[in-house]
PDB file of C-alpha atoms in Angstrom:
ATOM      1  CA  UNK A  93     -23.773  10.013  -4.474  1.00 54.00           C
ATOM      2  CA  UNK A  94     -21.091  12.646  -3.829  1.00 59.00           C
ATOM      3  CA  UNK A  95     -18.436  11.765  -1.268  1.00 64.00           C
ATOM      4  CA  UNK A  96     -17.063  14.422   1.088  1.00 79.00           C
ATOM      5  CA  UNK A  97     -13.391  14.877   0.249  1.00 83.00           C
ATOM      6  CA  UNK A  98     -11.062  16.495   2.803  1.00 87.00           C
ATOM      7  CA  UNK A  99      -8.457  17.015   0.039  1.00 89.00           C
ATOM      8  CA  UNK A 100     -10.787  18.813  -2.388  1.00 89.00           C
ATOM      9  CA  UNK A 101      -9.559  22.357  -1.682  1.00 91.00           C
ATOM     10  CA  UNK A 102      -5.908  21.290  -1.655  1.00 91.00           C
ATOM     11  CA  UNK A 103      -6.236  19.449  -4.980  1.00 91.00           C
ATOM     12  CA  UNK A 104      -8.004  22.455  -6.503  1.00 91.00           C
ATOM     13  CA  UNK A 105      -5.116  24.702  -5.391  1.00 93.00           C
ATOM     14  CA  UNK A 106      -2.545  22.230  -6.769  1.00 92.00           C
ATOM     15  CA  UNK A 107      -4.443  22.270 -10.060  1.00 92.00           C
ATOM     16  CA  UNK A 108      -4.095  26.062 -10.168  1.00 93.00           C
ATOM     17  CA  UNK A 109      -0.327  25.728  -9.726  1.00 92.00           C
ATOM     18  CA  UNK A 110      -0.066  26.905  -6.119  1.00 93.00           C
ATOM     19  CA  UNK A 111       3.472  25.850  -5.007  1.00 93.00           C
ATOM     20  CA  UNK A 112       2.508  25.811  -1.319  1.00 95.00           C
ATOM     21  CA  UNK A 113      -0.394  23.471  -2.107  1.00 93.00           C
ATOM     22  CA  UNK A 114       1.906  21.145  -4.057  1.00 93.00           C
ATOM     23  CA  UNK A 115       4.267  21.046  -1.073  1.00 95.00           C
ATOM     24  CA  UNK A 116       1.367  20.393   1.302  1.00 94.00           C
ATOM     25  CA  UNK A 117      -0.026  17.606  -0.886  1.00 93.00           C
ATOM     26  CA  UNK A 118       3.364  15.897  -1.090  1.00 94.00           C
ATOM     27  CA  UNK A 119       3.926  16.278   2.668  1.00 95.00           C
ATOM     28  CA  UNK A 120       0.469  14.847   3.394  1.00 93.00           C
ATOM     29  CA  UNK A 121       0.391  11.978   0.894  1.00 94.00           C
ATOM     30  CA  UNK A 122       3.946  10.890   0.064  1.00 95.00           C
ATOM     31  CA  UNK A 123       4.649   9.095   3.384  1.00 95.00           C
ATOM     32  CA  UNK A 124       1.447   7.037   3.054  1.00 93.00           C
ATOM     33  CA  UNK A 125       2.154   6.161  -0.568  1.00 95.00           C
ATOM     34  CA  UNK A 126       5.723   5.200   0.308  1.00 95.00           C
ATOM     35  CA  UNK A 127       4.500   2.979   3.158  1.00 93.00           C
ATOM     36  CA  UNK A 128       1.911   1.353   0.878  1.00 93.00           C
ATOM     37  CA  UNK A 129       4.495   0.628  -1.815  1.00 94.00           C
ATOM     38  CA  UNK A 130       7.083  -0.680   0.678  1.00 93.00           C
ATOM     39  CA  UNK A 131       4.594  -3.131   2.124  1.00 91.00           C
ATOM     40  CA  UNK A 132       3.324  -4.256  -1.266  1.00 91.00           C
ATOM     41  CA  UNK A 133       6.731  -4.563  -2.950  1.00 92.00           C
ATOM     42  CA  UNK A 134       9.108  -5.301  -0.057  1.00 90.00           C
ATOM     43  CA  UNK A 135      11.778  -3.289  -1.905  1.00 91.00           C
ATOM     44  CA  UNK A 136      12.647   0.229  -0.664  1.00 92.00           C
ATOM     45  CA  UNK A 137      14.093   1.460  -3.979  1.00 93.00           C
ATOM     46  CA  UNK A 138      11.100   0.300  -5.998  1.00 93.00           C
ATOM     47  CA  UNK A 139       8.768   1.692  -3.340  1.00 94.00           C
ATOM     48  CA  UNK A 140      10.379   5.130  -3.663  1.00 95.00           C
ATOM     49  CA  UNK A 141       9.962   5.012  -7.439  1.00 95.00           C
ATOM     50  CA  UNK A 142       6.296   4.070  -7.110  1.00 95.00           C
ATOM     51  CA  UNK A 143       5.595   6.743  -4.481  1.00 95.00           C
ATOM     52  CA  UNK A 144       7.235   9.416  -6.655  1.00 95.00           C
ATOM     53  CA  UNK A 145       5.251   8.274  -9.696  1.00 95.00           C
ATOM     54  CA  UNK A 146       2.019   8.463  -7.660  1.00 94.00           C
ATOM     55  CA  UNK A 147       2.856  12.055  -6.646  1.00 94.00           C
ATOM     56  CA  UNK A 148       3.680  12.951 -10.246  1.00 93.00           C
ATOM     57  CA  UNK A 149       0.358  11.547 -11.429  1.00 93.00           C
ATOM     58  CA  UNK A 150      -1.469  13.399  -8.656  1.00 91.00           C
ATOM     59  CA  UNK A 151       0.143  16.654  -9.769  1.00 91.00           C
ATOM     60  CA  UNK A 152      -0.775  15.967 -13.421  1.00 91.00           C
ATOM     61  CA  UNK A 153      -4.340  14.942 -12.524  1.00 87.00           C
ATOM     62  CA  UNK A 154      -5.026  17.888 -10.190  1.00 88.00           C
ATOM     63  CA  UNK A 155      -6.005  20.452 -12.890  1.00 89.00           C
ATOM     64  CA  UNK A 156      -8.706  18.134 -14.246  1.00 87.00           C
ATOM     65  CA  UNK A 157      -9.777  16.521 -10.936  1.00 83.00           C
ATOM     66  CA  UNK A 158     -13.528  16.628 -10.441  1.00 82.00           C
ATOM     67  CA  UNK A 159     -14.858  15.743  -6.985  1.00 78.00           C
ATOM     68  CA  UNK A 160     -17.526  13.114  -7.087  1.00 76.00           C
ATOM     69  CA  UNK A 161     -17.924   9.451  -6.373  1.00 66.00           C
ATOM     70  CA  UNK A 162     -14.507   8.840  -4.795  1.00 75.00           C
ATOM     71  CA  UNK A 163     -12.168  10.777  -2.542  1.00 85.00           C
ATOM     72  CA  UNK A 164      -8.833  11.938  -3.980  1.00 89.00           C
ATOM     73  CA  UNK A 165      -7.044   9.790  -1.368  1.00 88.00           C
ATOM     74  CA  UNK A 166      -8.914   6.725  -2.626  1.00 88.00           C
ATOM     75  CA  UNK A 167      -7.855   7.527  -6.195  1.00 89.00           C
ATOM     76  CA  UNK A 168      -4.222   7.935  -5.022  1.00 92.00           C
ATOM     77  CA  UNK A 169      -4.294   4.546  -3.308  1.00 92.00           C
ATOM     78  CA  UNK A 170      -5.697   2.923  -6.456  1.00 91.00           C
ATOM     79  CA  UNK A 171      -2.922   4.492  -8.559  1.00 93.00           C
ATOM     80  CA  UNK A 172      -0.318   3.316  -6.042  1.00 94.00           C
ATOM     81  CA  UNK A 173      -1.695  -0.228  -5.951  1.00 92.00           C
ATOM     82  CA  UNK A 174      -1.852  -0.405  -9.749  1.00 93.00           C
ATOM     83  CA  UNK A 175       1.779   0.705 -10.026  1.00 94.00           C
ATOM     84  CA  UNK A 176       2.782  -1.878  -7.399  1.00 92.00           C
ATOM     85  CA  UNK A 177       0.951  -4.646  -9.251  1.00 91.00           C
ATOM     86  CA  UNK A 178       2.642  -3.600 -12.510  1.00 91.00           C
ATOM     87  CA  UNK A 179       6.023  -4.035 -10.830  1.00 91.00           C
ATOM     88  CA  UNK A 180       5.043  -7.321  -9.207  1.00 88.00           C
ATOM     89  CA  UNK A 181       3.947  -8.674 -12.607  1.00 86.00           C
ATOM     90  CA  UNK A 182       7.269  -7.614 -14.143  1.00 84.00           C
ATOM     91  CA  UNK A 183       9.127  -9.445 -11.370  1.00 77.00           C
ATOM     92  CA  UNK A 184       7.338 -12.669 -12.238  1.00 72.00           C
ATOM     93  CA  UNK A 185       8.114 -12.229 -15.914  1.00 60.00           C
ATOM     94  CA  UNK A 186      11.877 -11.760 -15.463  1.00 57.00           C
ATOM     95  CA  UNK A 187      13.733 -15.041 -15.009  1.00 60.00           C
ATOM     96  CA  UNK A 188      16.656 -14.819 -12.619  1.00 60.00           C
ATOM     97  CA  UNK A 189      19.844 -16.835 -12.674  1.00 66.00           C
ATOM     98  CA  UNK A 190      20.270 -17.017  -8.911  1.00 64.00           C
ATOM     99  CA  UNK A 191      17.590 -17.914  -6.381  1.00 62.00           C
ATOM    100  CA  UNK A 192      16.449 -15.030  -4.182  1.00 59.00           C
ATOM    101  CA  UNK A 193      18.243 -14.543  -0.893  1.00 67.00           C
ATOM    102  CA  UNK A 194      16.457 -16.136   2.022  1.00 65.00           C
ATOM    103  CA  UNK A 195      16.357 -14.415   5.379  1.00 63.00           C
ATOM    104  CA  UNK A 196      18.143 -16.165   8.211  1.00 55.00           C
ATOM    105  CA  UNK A 197      15.338 -17.833  10.112  1.00 61.00           C
ATOM    106  CA  UNK A 198      17.548 -18.856  13.027  1.00 55.00           C
ATOM    107  CA  UNK A 199      17.209 -17.224  16.439  1.00 52.00           C
ATOM    108  CA  UNK A 200      18.489 -13.661  16.732  1.00 49.00           C
ATOM    109  CA  UNK A 201      21.887 -13.469  18.454  1.00 52.00           C
ATOM    110  CA  UNK A 202      20.651 -10.947  21.002  1.00 53.00           C
ATOM    111  CA  UNK A 203      17.399  -9.370  22.101  1.00 52.00           C
ATOM    112  CA  UNK A 204      18.199  -6.050  20.418  1.00 53.00           C
ATOM    113  CA  UNK A 205      17.958  -7.708  17.023  1.00 56.00           C
ATOM    114  CA  UNK A 206      14.742  -9.563  17.768  1.00 60.00           C
ATOM    115  CA  UNK A 207      12.443  -6.655  16.911  1.00 64.00           C
ATOM    116  CA  UNK A 208      14.152  -6.121  13.546  1.00 68.00           C
ATOM    117  CA  UNK A 209      14.061  -9.856  12.903  1.00 74.00           C
ATOM    118  CA  UNK A 210      10.373  -9.980  13.766  1.00 76.00           C
ATOM    119  CA  UNK A 211       9.695  -7.047  11.455  1.00 78.00           C
ATOM    120  CA  UNK A 212      11.516  -8.775   8.604  1.00 84.00           C
ATOM    121  CA  UNK A 213       9.656 -12.016   9.255  1.00 86.00           C
ATOM    122  CA  UNK A 214       6.326 -10.209   9.230  1.00 86.00           C
ATOM    123  CA  UNK A 215       7.270  -8.455   5.974  1.00 87.00           C
ATOM    124  CA  UNK A 216       8.317 -11.751   4.362  1.00 89.00           C
ATOM    125  CA  UNK A 217       5.106 -13.446   5.526  1.00 90.00           C
ATOM    126  CA  UNK A 218       3.055 -10.507   4.242  1.00 90.00           C
ATOM    127  CA  UNK A 219       4.842 -10.641   0.876  1.00 89.00           C
ATOM    128  CA  UNK A 220       4.077 -14.384   0.611  1.00 91.00           C
ATOM    129  CA  UNK A 221       0.311 -13.847   0.874  1.00 92.00           C
ATOM    130  CA  UNK A 222      -1.851 -13.899  -2.247  1.00 93.00           C
ATOM    131  CA  UNK A 223      -2.017 -10.409  -3.757  1.00 91.00           C
ATOM    132  CA  UNK A 224      -5.615  -9.645  -2.777  1.00 93.00           C
ATOM    133  CA  UNK A 225      -5.142 -10.758   0.850  1.00 94.00           C
ATOM    134  CA  UNK A 226      -1.965  -8.669   1.128  1.00 93.00           C
ATOM    135  CA  UNK A 227      -3.744  -5.695  -0.448  1.00 92.00           C
ATOM    136  CA  UNK A 228      -6.640  -5.954   2.025  1.00 94.00           C
ATOM    137  CA  UNK A 229      -4.309  -6.204   5.039  1.00 93.00           C
ATOM    138  CA  UNK A 230      -2.092  -3.351   3.882  1.00 91.00           C
ATOM    139  CA  UNK A 231      -5.045  -1.048   3.215  1.00 91.00           C
ATOM    140  CA  UNK A 232      -6.836  -1.771   6.493  1.00 91.00           C
ATOM    141  CA  UNK A 233      -3.989  -2.312   8.944  1.00 88.00           C
ATOM    142  CA  UNK A 234      -1.084  -0.287   7.614  1.00 87.00           C
ATOM    143  CA  UNK A 235      -2.860   2.426   5.607  1.00 88.00           C
ATOM    144  CA  UNK A 236      -5.632   2.569   8.241  1.00 87.00           C
ATOM    145  CA  UNK A 237      -8.481   2.736   5.755  1.00 89.00           C
ATOM    146  CA  UNK A 238     -11.894   1.676   6.990  1.00 90.00           C
ATOM    147  CA  UNK A 239     -13.310  -1.600   5.694  1.00 93.00           C
ATOM    148  CA  UNK A 240     -15.797   0.381   3.624  1.00 92.00           C
ATOM    149  CA  UNK A 241     -13.062   2.530   2.032  1.00 89.00           C
ATOM    150  CA  UNK A 242     -10.816  -0.462   1.385  1.00 92.00           C
ATOM    151  CA  UNK A 243     -13.671  -2.491  -0.112  1.00 93.00           C
ATOM    152  CA  UNK A 244     -14.581   0.397  -2.400  1.00 91.00           C
ATOM    153  CA  UNK A 245     -10.951   0.790  -3.442  1.00 90.00           C
ATOM    154  CA  UNK A 246     -10.605  -2.932  -4.161  1.00 92.00           C
ATOM    155  CA  UNK A 247     -14.017  -2.992  -5.903  1.00 92.00           C
ATOM    156  CA  UNK A 248     -15.319  -5.786  -3.674  1.00 94.00           C
ATOM    157  CA  UNK A 249     -18.117  -5.979  -1.135  1.00 95.00           C
ATOM    158  CA  UNK A 250     -17.355  -5.325   2.532  1.00 94.00           C
ATOM    159  CA  UNK A 251     -18.103  -8.994   3.187  1.00 95.00           C
ATOM    160  CA  UNK A 252     -15.568 -10.082   0.550  1.00 95.00           C
ATOM    161  CA  UNK A 253     -12.996  -7.716   2.050  1.00 94.00           C
ATOM    162  CA  UNK A 254     -13.604  -9.133   5.528  1.00 95.00           C
ATOM    163  CA  UNK A 255     -13.139 -12.638   4.126  1.00 95.00           C
ATOM    164  CA  UNK A 256      -9.815 -11.603   2.541  1.00 95.00           C
ATOM    165  CA  UNK A 257      -8.749 -10.032   5.847  1.00 95.00           C
ATOM    166  CA  UNK A 258      -9.691 -13.141   7.788  1.00 95.00           C
ATOM    167  CA  UNK A 259      -7.826 -15.503   5.446  1.00 96.00           C
ATOM    168  CA  UNK A 260      -4.799 -13.181   5.383  1.00 94.00           C
ATOM    169  CA  UNK A 261      -4.664 -12.895   9.173  1.00 94.00           C
ATOM    170  CA  UNK A 262      -5.001 -16.657   9.541  1.00 95.00           C
ATOM    171  CA  UNK A 263      -2.134 -17.228   7.079  1.00 93.00           C
ATOM    172  CA  UNK A 264       0.044 -14.690   8.923  1.00 91.00           C
ATOM    173  CA  UNK A 265      -0.706 -16.308  12.294  1.00 92.00           C
ATOM    174  CA  UNK A 266       0.296 -19.695  10.870  1.00 92.00           C
ATOM    175  CA  UNK A 267       3.473 -18.349   9.243  1.00 89.00           C
ATOM    176  CA  UNK A 268       4.493 -16.472  12.388  1.00 88.00           C
ATOM    177  CA  UNK A 269       3.296 -18.947  15.014  1.00 87.00           C
ATOM    178  CA  UNK A 270       6.814 -19.503  16.385  1.00 83.00           C
ATOM    179  CA  UNK A 271       7.307 -15.785  17.148  1.00 76.00           C
ATOM    180  CA  UNK A 272       4.577 -15.461  19.734  1.00 60.00           C
ATOM    181  CA  UNK A 273       2.238 -18.444  19.956  1.00 54.00           C
ATOM    182  CA  UNK A 274      -1.338 -17.331  20.476  1.00 50.00           C
ATOM    183  CA  UNK A 275      -0.521 -13.699  19.610  1.00 49.00           C
ATOM    184  CA  UNK A 276      -2.008 -11.663  16.839  1.00 46.00           C
ATOM    185  CA  UNK A 277      -5.612 -12.636  17.452  1.00 47.00           C
ATOM    186  CA  UNK A 278      -7.629 -10.438  15.211  1.00 45.00           C
TER     187      UNK A 278
END
């Protein structure tokens, strides 16, 4: 079953070497790939490297891209996730001499810092989730993919995706319960 792909014409033009199309593709996709990598890796420098590698692979793949079963955007997300998982695996394999820095979990000194503190706490809680739960939440909530698209990308059923989302949300609510008790119902 062929899937309608809104990027098909743009990818075809990139494959033919059209500089304007390359610029348009990067402008359209790089911010999303950077956001995906930042949320998966929780490291801005590594996220930039991953996002650039995704764009490089998109440029290399464009001449031979054949529309079909998946959208180009879905393929890009899969490439980005695979690169993130490669880096996460390498992190686990490298022993460190010093323990990782822990965020200050005390109350923020003033209200202006509370939003940044909350954002950091959410990011830390998201990073602590099992990989598949984090992947499901990032794809659906941050990347704004539909459950069907995310399930296809993760090669799971929609029901399995919804289960991952539910467990991930529950874990986040528990980890962040002191921020806003009763908030985040979803």
